[in-house]
Amino acid sequence: IGSDKRLDVLLRAVAMLKTAIPIRVALYGEGDDEHDLRALASGLGLDGRVDFLGVAKDVWAAYDAMDIVVLCSPRESSSNMVLEAMAAAKAIVVSRAGGSPELVDQGQCGLCVPPLDGELLSTLLERLVASPELSRHLGQRREQRHEDLFLR
């Protein structure tokens, strides 16, 4: 959990959500920013809604427990997390940075936001939460994109 991943943007976006559907955030990894992120989550009123889970012992079990995967990093060449989320057929939102938009086919099988745009991220998360069908559709398209890129 490092500042380069900009998880603060995700926490602020979640705090802006207006949905009545309970949202939980699972943060995996370890790093120097965990203390600051815990304080930010508490300050944003997200106590009990953000889980700091450390390093995932079983990555695929972690993805199975997720509905939406978010990558907020403003600089990412080609994220393994995006590739893993694609393989797990999960709805994904990425920053329009580095190779991530290309991986999600410029928004065709994932949603893209300008780097650090917490308001738009919140809007897109709201849309995905309100529409499980859209989340499933994006996950299925992403699974097909993963196969097209890497299995054919």
Coordinates of N, CA and C in Angstrom, one line a residue:
I1 N 0.9 -1.2 0.0 CA 0.0 0.0 0.0 C 0.9 1.2 0.0
G2 N 1.2 1.7 -1.2 CA 2.0 2.9 -1.3 C 1.3 4.1 -1.9
S3 N 1.9 5.2 -1.7 CA 1.3 6.5 -2.2 C 1.1 6.5 -3.7
D4 N 2.0 5.7 -4.4 CA 1.9 5.7 -5.9 C 0.6 5.1 -6.4
K5 N -0.1 4.3 -5.6 CA -1.3 3.6 -6.0 C -2.5 4.5 -5.8
R6 N -2.4 5.6 -5.0 CA -3.4 6.6 -4.8 C -4.7 6.1 -4.3
L7 N -4.6 5.2 -3.3 CA -5.8 4.6 -2.7 C -6.6 5.7 -2.0
D8 N -6.0 6.8 -1.7 CA -6.8 7.9 -1.1 C -7.9 8.4 -2.0
V9 N -7.6 8.3 -3.3 CA -8.6 8.7 -4.3 C -9.8 7.8 -4.2
L10 N -9.6 6.5 -4.1 CA -10.6 5.5 -4.0 C -11.4 5.7 -2.7
L11 N -10.8 5.9 -1.6 CA -11.5 6.1 -0.4 C -12.4 7.4 -0.4
R12 N -11.9 8.5 -1.0 CA -12.7 9.7 -1.2 C -13.9 9.4 -2.1
A13 N -13.6 8.7 -3.2 CA -14.7 8.4 -4.1 C -15.8 7.5 -3.4
V14 N -15.4 6.6 -2.6 CA -16.4 5.7 -1.9 C -17.2 6.6 -0.9
A15 N -16.5 7.5 -0.2 CA -17.2 8.4 0.7 C -18.2 9.3 0.0
M16 N -18.0 9.6 -1.3 CA -19.0 10.4 -2.0 C -20.2 9.6 -2.5
L17 N -20.2 8.3 -2.5 CA -21.3 7.5 -3.0 C -22.6 7.8 -2.3
K18 N -23.6 7.8 -3.0 CA -25.0 8.2 -2.5 C -25.8 6.9 -2.4
T19 N -25.4 5.8 -2.8 CA -26.1 4.6 -2.9 C -26.5 4.1 -1.5
A20 N -27.7 3.5 -1.3 CA -28.1 2.9 -0.1 C -27.5 1.5 0.1
I21 N -27.0 0.9 -1.0 CA -26.4 -0.4 -1.0 C -25.1 -0.3 -0.2
P22 N -24.9 -1.2 0.8 CA -23.7 -1.1 1.6 C -22.5 -1.5 0.8
I23 N -21.5 -0.7 0.8 CA -20.2 -0.9 0.0 C -19.1 -1.2 1.0
R24 N -18.4 -2.2 0.7 CA -17.1 -2.5 1.5 C -16.0 -2.4 0.6
V25 N -14.9 -1.9 1.1 CA -13.6 -1.8 0.3 C -12.6 -2.7 0.9
A26 N -12.0 -3.5 0.1 CA -11.0 -4.5 0.5 C -9.7 -4.0 -0.1
L27 N -8.7 -3.6 0.8 CA -7.4 -3.1 0.3 C -6.4 -4.2 0.7
Y28 N -5.7 -4.7 -0.4 CA -4.7 -5.7 -0.2 C -3.3 -5.1 -0.3
G29 N -2.4 -5.6 0.4 CA -1.0 -5.2 0.3 C -0.5 -4.6 1.6
E30 N 0.8 -4.3 1.7 CA 1.4 -3.7 2.8 C 2.2 -2.5 2.4
G31 N 2.4 -1.6 3.3 CA 3.2 -0.5 2.9 C 3.1 0.7 3.9
D32 N 4.0 1.7 3.6 CA 4.1 2.8 4.6 C 2.9 3.7 4.7
D33 N 2.0 3.6 3.7 CA 0.8 4.5 3.7 C -0.4 3.9 4.5
E34 N -0.3 2.7 5.0 CA -1.4 2.1 5.6 C -2.0 2.9 6.8
H35 N -1.1 3.4 7.6 CA -1.6 4.2 8.8 C -2.3 5.4 8.3
D36 N -1.8 6.2 7.3 CA -2.5 7.4 6.8 C -3.8 7.0 6.2
L37 N -3.8 5.9 5.5 CA -5.1 5.5 4.8 C -6.2 5.1 5.8
R38 N -5.7 4.5 6.9 CA -6.7 4.1 8.0 C -7.3 5.4 8.6
A39 N -6.4 6.4 8.8 CA -6.8 7.6 9.4 C -7.8 8.4 8.4
L40 N -7.4 8.3 7.1 CA -8.3 9.0 6.1 C -9.7 8.3 6.1
A41 N -9.7 7.0 6.1 CA -10.9 6.2 6.1 C -11.8 6.6 7.3
S42 N -11.2 6.7 8.4 CA -11.9 7.0 9.6 C -12.5 8.5 9.5
G43 N -11.6 9.4 9.0 CA -12.0 10.8 8.9 C -13.1 11.0 7.9
L44 N -13.2 10.1 6.9 CA -14.3 10.2 5.9 C -15.5 9.4 6.3
G45 N -15.5 8.9 7.5 CA -16.7 8.2 8.0 C -16.9 6.8 7.4
L46 N -15.8 6.2 7.0 CA -15.8 4.9 6.4 C -15.4 3.7 7.4
D47 N -15.5 4.1 8.7 CA -15.1 3.0 9.7 C -16.0 1.8 9.5
G48 N -15.4 0.7 9.5 CA -16.2 -0.6 9.4 C -16.5 -0.9 7.9
R49 N -16.1 -0.1 7.0 CA -16.4 -0.3 5.6 C -15.2 -0.6 4.8
V50 N -14.0 -0.3 5.4 CA -12.7 -0.5 4.7 C -11.9 -1.6 5.4
D51 N -11.6 -2.7 4.7 CA -10.8 -3.7 5.3 C -9.4 -3.7 4.8
F52 N -8.4 -3.6 5.7 CA -7.0 -3.7 5.3 C -6.6 -5.1 5.5
L53 N -6.4 -5.8 4.4 CA -6.2 -7.3 4.5 C -4.8 -7.8 4.3
G54 N -3.8 -6.9 4.2 CA -2.5 -7.4 4.0 C -2.2 -8.0 2.7
V55 N -1.2 -8.8 2.6 CA -0.9 -9.5 1.3 C -1.8 -10.7 1.2
A56 N -2.4 -10.8 0.0 CA -3.3 -11.9 -0.3 C -2.5 -13.2 -0.4
K57 N -2.9 -14.1 0.4 CA -2.3 -15.4 0.3 C -2.8 -16.2 -0.9
D58 N -4.0 -16.0 -1.2 CA -4.6 -16.7 -2.4 C -5.3 -15.6 -3.2
V59 N -4.6 -15.1 -4.2 CA -5.1 -14.0 -5.1 C -6.4 -14.3 -5.7
W60 N -6.6 -15.6 -6.2 CA -7.9 -15.9 -6.9 C -9.1 -15.9 -5.9
A61 N -8.8 -16.4 -4.7 CA -9.9 -16.3 -3.7 C -10.2 -14.8 -3.4
A62 N -9.2 -14.0 -3.3 CA -9.5 -12.6 -3.1 C -10.3 -12.0 -4.2
Y63 N -10.0 -12.3 -5.5 CA -10.8 -11.8 -6.6 C -12.2 -12.4 -6.6
D64 N -12.4 -13.7 -6.2 CA -13.7 -14.3 -6.1 C -14.6 -13.5 -5.1
A65 N -14.0 -12.9 -4.1 CA -14.8 -12.1 -3.1 C -15.1 -10.7 -3.5
M66 N -14.6 -10.3 -4.7 CA -14.8 -8.9 -5.1 C -15.9 -8.9 -6.2
D67 N -16.6 -7.7 -6.3 CA -17.5 -7.5 -7.3 C -16.9 -6.5 -8.4
I68 N -16.1 -5.5 -7.9 CA -15.5 -4.5 -8.7 C -14.1 -4.3 -8.3
V69 N -13.2 -4.2 -9.3 CA -11.8 -3.9 -9.0 C -11.4 -2.5 -9.5
V70 N -10.7 -1.8 -8.7 CA -10.4 -0.4 -9.0 C -8.9 -0.2 -9.0
L71 N -8.3 0.4 -10.0 CA -6.9 0.8 -10.1 C -6.9 2.3 -10.2
C72 N -6.4 3.0 -9.2 CA -6.4 4.5 -9.2 C -5.0 5.1 -9.5
S73 N -4.1 4.3 -9.7 CA -2.7 4.7 -10.0 C -2.6 5.7 -11.2
P74 N -2.1 6.9 -11.0 CA -2.0 7.8 -12.1 C -0.8 7.4 -13.1
R75 N 0.0 6.5 -12.7 CA 1.1 6.0 -13.6 C 1.2 4.5 -13.4
E76 N 1.0 3.8 -14.5 CA 1.0 2.4 -14.5 C 1.3 1.9 -15.9
S77 N 2.4 1.2 -16.1 CA 2.7 0.8 -17.4 C 1.8 -0.3 -17.9
S78 N 1.7 -1.4 -17.3 CA 0.8 -2.5 -17.6 C 0.6 -3.3 -16.3
S79 N -0.5 -3.1 -15.7 CA -0.7 -3.6 -14.3 C -1.1 -5.1 -14.3
N80 N -0.4 -5.9 -13.5 CA -0.8 -7.3 -13.3 C -2.2 -7.4 -12.7
M81 N -2.5 -6.4 -11.9 CA -3.8 -6.4 -11.2 C -4.9 -6.3 -12.3
V82 N -4.7 -5.5 -13.3 CA -5.7 -5.4 -14.4 C -5.9 -6.7 -15.1
L83 N -4.7 -7.4 -15.4 CA -4.7 -8.7 -16.1 C -5.4 -9.7 -15.2
E84 N -5.1 -9.7 -13.9 CA -5.7 -10.7 -13.1 C -7.2 -10.5 -13.0
A85 N -7.7 -9.2 -12.8 CA -9.1 -8.9 -12.8 C -9.8 -9.3 -14.1
M86 N -9.1 -9.1 -15.2 CA -9.7 -9.6 -16.5 C -9.8 -11.1 -16.5
A87 N -8.8 -11.8 -16.0 CA -8.9 -13.3 -16.0 C -10.0 -13.8 -15.1
A88 N -10.2 -13.0 -14.0 CA -11.3 -13.4 -13.0 C -12.7 -12.9 -13.5
A89 N -12.7 -12.2 -14.6 CA -14.0 -11.7 -15.2 C -14.7 -10.7 -14.2
K90 N -13.9 -9.8 -13.7 CA -14.5 -8.8 -12.7 C -14.7 -7.5 -13.4
A91 N -15.7 -6.7 -13.0 CA -15.9 -5.4 -13.4 C -14.7 -4.6 -12.9
I92 N -14.1 -3.7 -13.8 CA -12.9 -3.0 -13.4 C -13.0 -1.5 -13.8
V93 N -12.5 -0.6 -13.0 CA -12.3 0.8 -13.3 C -10.9 1.1 -13.2
V94 N -10.3 1.7 -14.2 CA -8.9 2.0 -14.2 C -8.7 3.5 -14.5
S95 N -7.5 4.0 -14.1 CA -7.1 5.4 -14.5 C -6.7 5.3 -15.9
R96 N -7.0 6.4 -16.6 CA -6.6 6.5 -18.0 C -5.1 6.9 -18.0
A97 N -4.3 5.9 -17.8 CA -2.9 6.2 -17.6 C -2.1 4.9 -18.1
G98 N -1.0 5.1 -18.7 CA -0.1 4.0 -19.1 C -0.9 3.0 -20.0
G99 N -0.7 1.7 -19.8 CA -1.3 0.7 -20.6 C -2.6 0.2 -20.2
S100 N -3.1 0.7 -19.0 CA -4.4 0.2 -18.5 C -5.6 0.4 -19.5
P101 N -5.7 1.6 -20.1 CA -6.9 1.8 -21.0 C -6.8 0.9 -22.2
E102 N -5.6 0.6 -22.7 CA -5.5 -0.4 -23.8 C -5.9 -1.8 -23.3
L103 N -5.5 -2.2 -22.1 CA -5.9 -3.5 -21.6 C -7.4 -3.6 -21.6
V104 N -8.1 -2.6 -21.1 CA -9.6 -2.7 -21.0 C -10.2 -2.2 -22.3
D105 N -9.5 -2.2 -23.4 CA -10.0 -1.8 -24.7 C -10.6 -0.5 -24.8
Q106 N -10.0 0.5 -24.2 CA -10.4 1.9 -24.2 C -11.9 2.1 -23.7
G107 N -12.2 1.3 -22.7 CA -13.6 1.4 -22.1 C -14.6 0.4 -22.6
Q108 N -14.2 -0.4 -23.5 CA -15.2 -1.4 -24.1 C -15.4 -2.6 -23.1
C109 N -14.4 -2.9 -22.3 CA -14.6 -4.0 -21.4 C -14.2 -3.6 -20.0
G110 N -14.1 -2.3 -19.7 CA -13.8 -1.8 -18.4 C -14.0 -0.3 -18.5
L111 N -14.2 0.4 -17.4 CA -14.4 1.8 -17.4 C -13.1 2.6 -17.0
C112 N -12.9 3.7 -17.7 CA -11.7 4.5 -17.5 C -12.1 5.9 -17.0
V113 N -11.2 6.3 -16.1 CA -11.4 7.7 -15.5 C -10.1 8.4 -15.7
P114 N -10.1 9.7 -15.8 CA -8.9 10.5 -15.8 C -8.2 10.3 -14.5
P115 N -6.8 10.3 -14.5 CA -6.1 10.1 -13.2 C -6.6 11.1 -12.2
L116 N -6.8 10.6 -11.0 CA -7.1 11.4 -9.8 C -8.4 12.0 -9.8
D117 N -9.3 11.6 -10.7 CA -10.7 12.2 -10.8 C -11.6 11.4 -9.9
G118 N -11.6 11.8 -8.6 CA -12.4 11.0 -7.6 C -13.9 11.2 -7.8
E119 N -14.3 12.4 -8.3 CA -15.8 12.6 -8.6 C -16.3 11.6 -9.6
L120 N -15.6 11.6 -10.7 CA -16.0 10.7 -11.8 C -15.9 9.2 -11.4
L121 N -14.8 8.9 -10.6 CA -14.7 7.5 -10.1 C -15.9 7.2 -9.2
S122 N -16.3 8.1 -8.4 CA -17.5 7.9 -7.5 C -18.7 7.7 -8.4
T123 N -18.9 8.5 -9.4 CA -20.1 8.3 -10.3 C -20.1 7.0 -11.0
L124 N -18.9 6.5 -11.5 CA -18.9 5.2 -12.2 C -19.1 4.1 -11.2
L125 N -18.5 4.2 -10.0 CA -18.8 3.1 -9.0 C -20.3 3.1 -8.6
E126 N -20.9 4.2 -8.5 CA -22.3 4.3 -8.3 C -23.1 3.6 -9.4
R127 N -22.7 3.8 -10.6 CA -23.3 3.2 -11.7 C -23.2 1.6 -11.7
L128 N -22.0 1.2 -11.4 CA -21.7 -0.3 -11.3 C -22.5 -0.9 -10.2
V129 N -22.5 -0.3 -9.0 CA -23.2 -0.8 -7.9 C -24.7 -0.9 -8.2
A130 N -25.2 0.2 -8.8 CA -26.7 0.2 -9.1 C -27.1 -0.8 -10.2
S131 N -26.1 -1.2 -11.0 CA -26.4 -2.1 -12.1 C -25.5 -3.3 -12.1
P132 N -25.9 -4.3 -11.4 CA -25.2 -5.6 -11.4 C -25.1 -6.2 -12.8
E133 N -26.1 -5.9 -13.6 CA -26.0 -6.4 -15.0 C -24.9 -5.8 -15.8
L134 N -24.6 -4.5 -15.6 CA -23.5 -3.8 -16.2 C -22.2 -4.4 -15.7
S135 N -22.1 -4.6 -14.4 CA -20.9 -5.2 -13.9 C -20.6 -6.6 -14.5
R136 N -21.6 -7.4 -14.6 CA -21.5 -8.7 -15.1 C -21.1 -8.7 -16.6
H137 N -21.8 -7.8 -17.3 CA -21.5 -7.6 -18.8 C -20.0 -7.2 -19.0
L138 N -19.6 -6.2 -18.2 CA -18.2 -5.8 -18.4 C -17.2 -6.9 -18.0
G139 N -17.5 -7.7 -17.0 CA -16.7 -8.8 -16.6 C -16.6 -9.8 -17.7
Q140 N -17.8 -10.1 -18.3 CA -17.8 -11.1 -19.4 C -17.0 -10.6 -20.6
R141 N -17.2 -9.3 -20.9 CA -16.4 -8.8 -22.1 C -14.9 -8.8 -21.8
R142 N -14.6 -8.5 -20.5 CA -13.2 -8.5 -20.1 C -12.6 -9.9 -20.2
E143 N -13.4 -10.9 -19.8 CA -12.9 -12.2 -19.9 C -12.6 -12.6 -21.4
Q144 N -13.5 -12.1 -22.3 CA -13.3 -12.4 -23.7 C -12.0 -11.6 -24.2
R145 N -11.8 -10.4 -23.7 CA -10.7 -9.6 -24.1 C -9.4 -10.3 -23.6
H146 N -9.4 -10.8 -22.4 CA -8.3 -11.5 -21.9 C -7.9 -12.7 -22.8
E147 N -8.9 -13.4 -23.2 CA -8.7 -14.6 -24.1 C -8.2 -14.1 -25.4
D148 N -8.7 -13.0 -26.0 CA -8.2 -12.5 -27.2 C -6.8 -12.1 -27.2
L149 N -6.4 -11.5 -26.1 CA -5.0 -10.9 -25.9 C -4.0 -12.0 -25.7
F150 N -4.4 -13.0 -24.9 CA -3.4 -13.9 -24.3 C -3.6 -15.4 -24.6
L151 N -4.7 -15.8 -25.1 CA -4.9 -17.2 -25.3 C -5.1 -17.6 -26.7
R152 N -5.1 -16.7 -27.6 CA -5.3 -17.1 -29.0 C -4.0 -16.8 -29.8

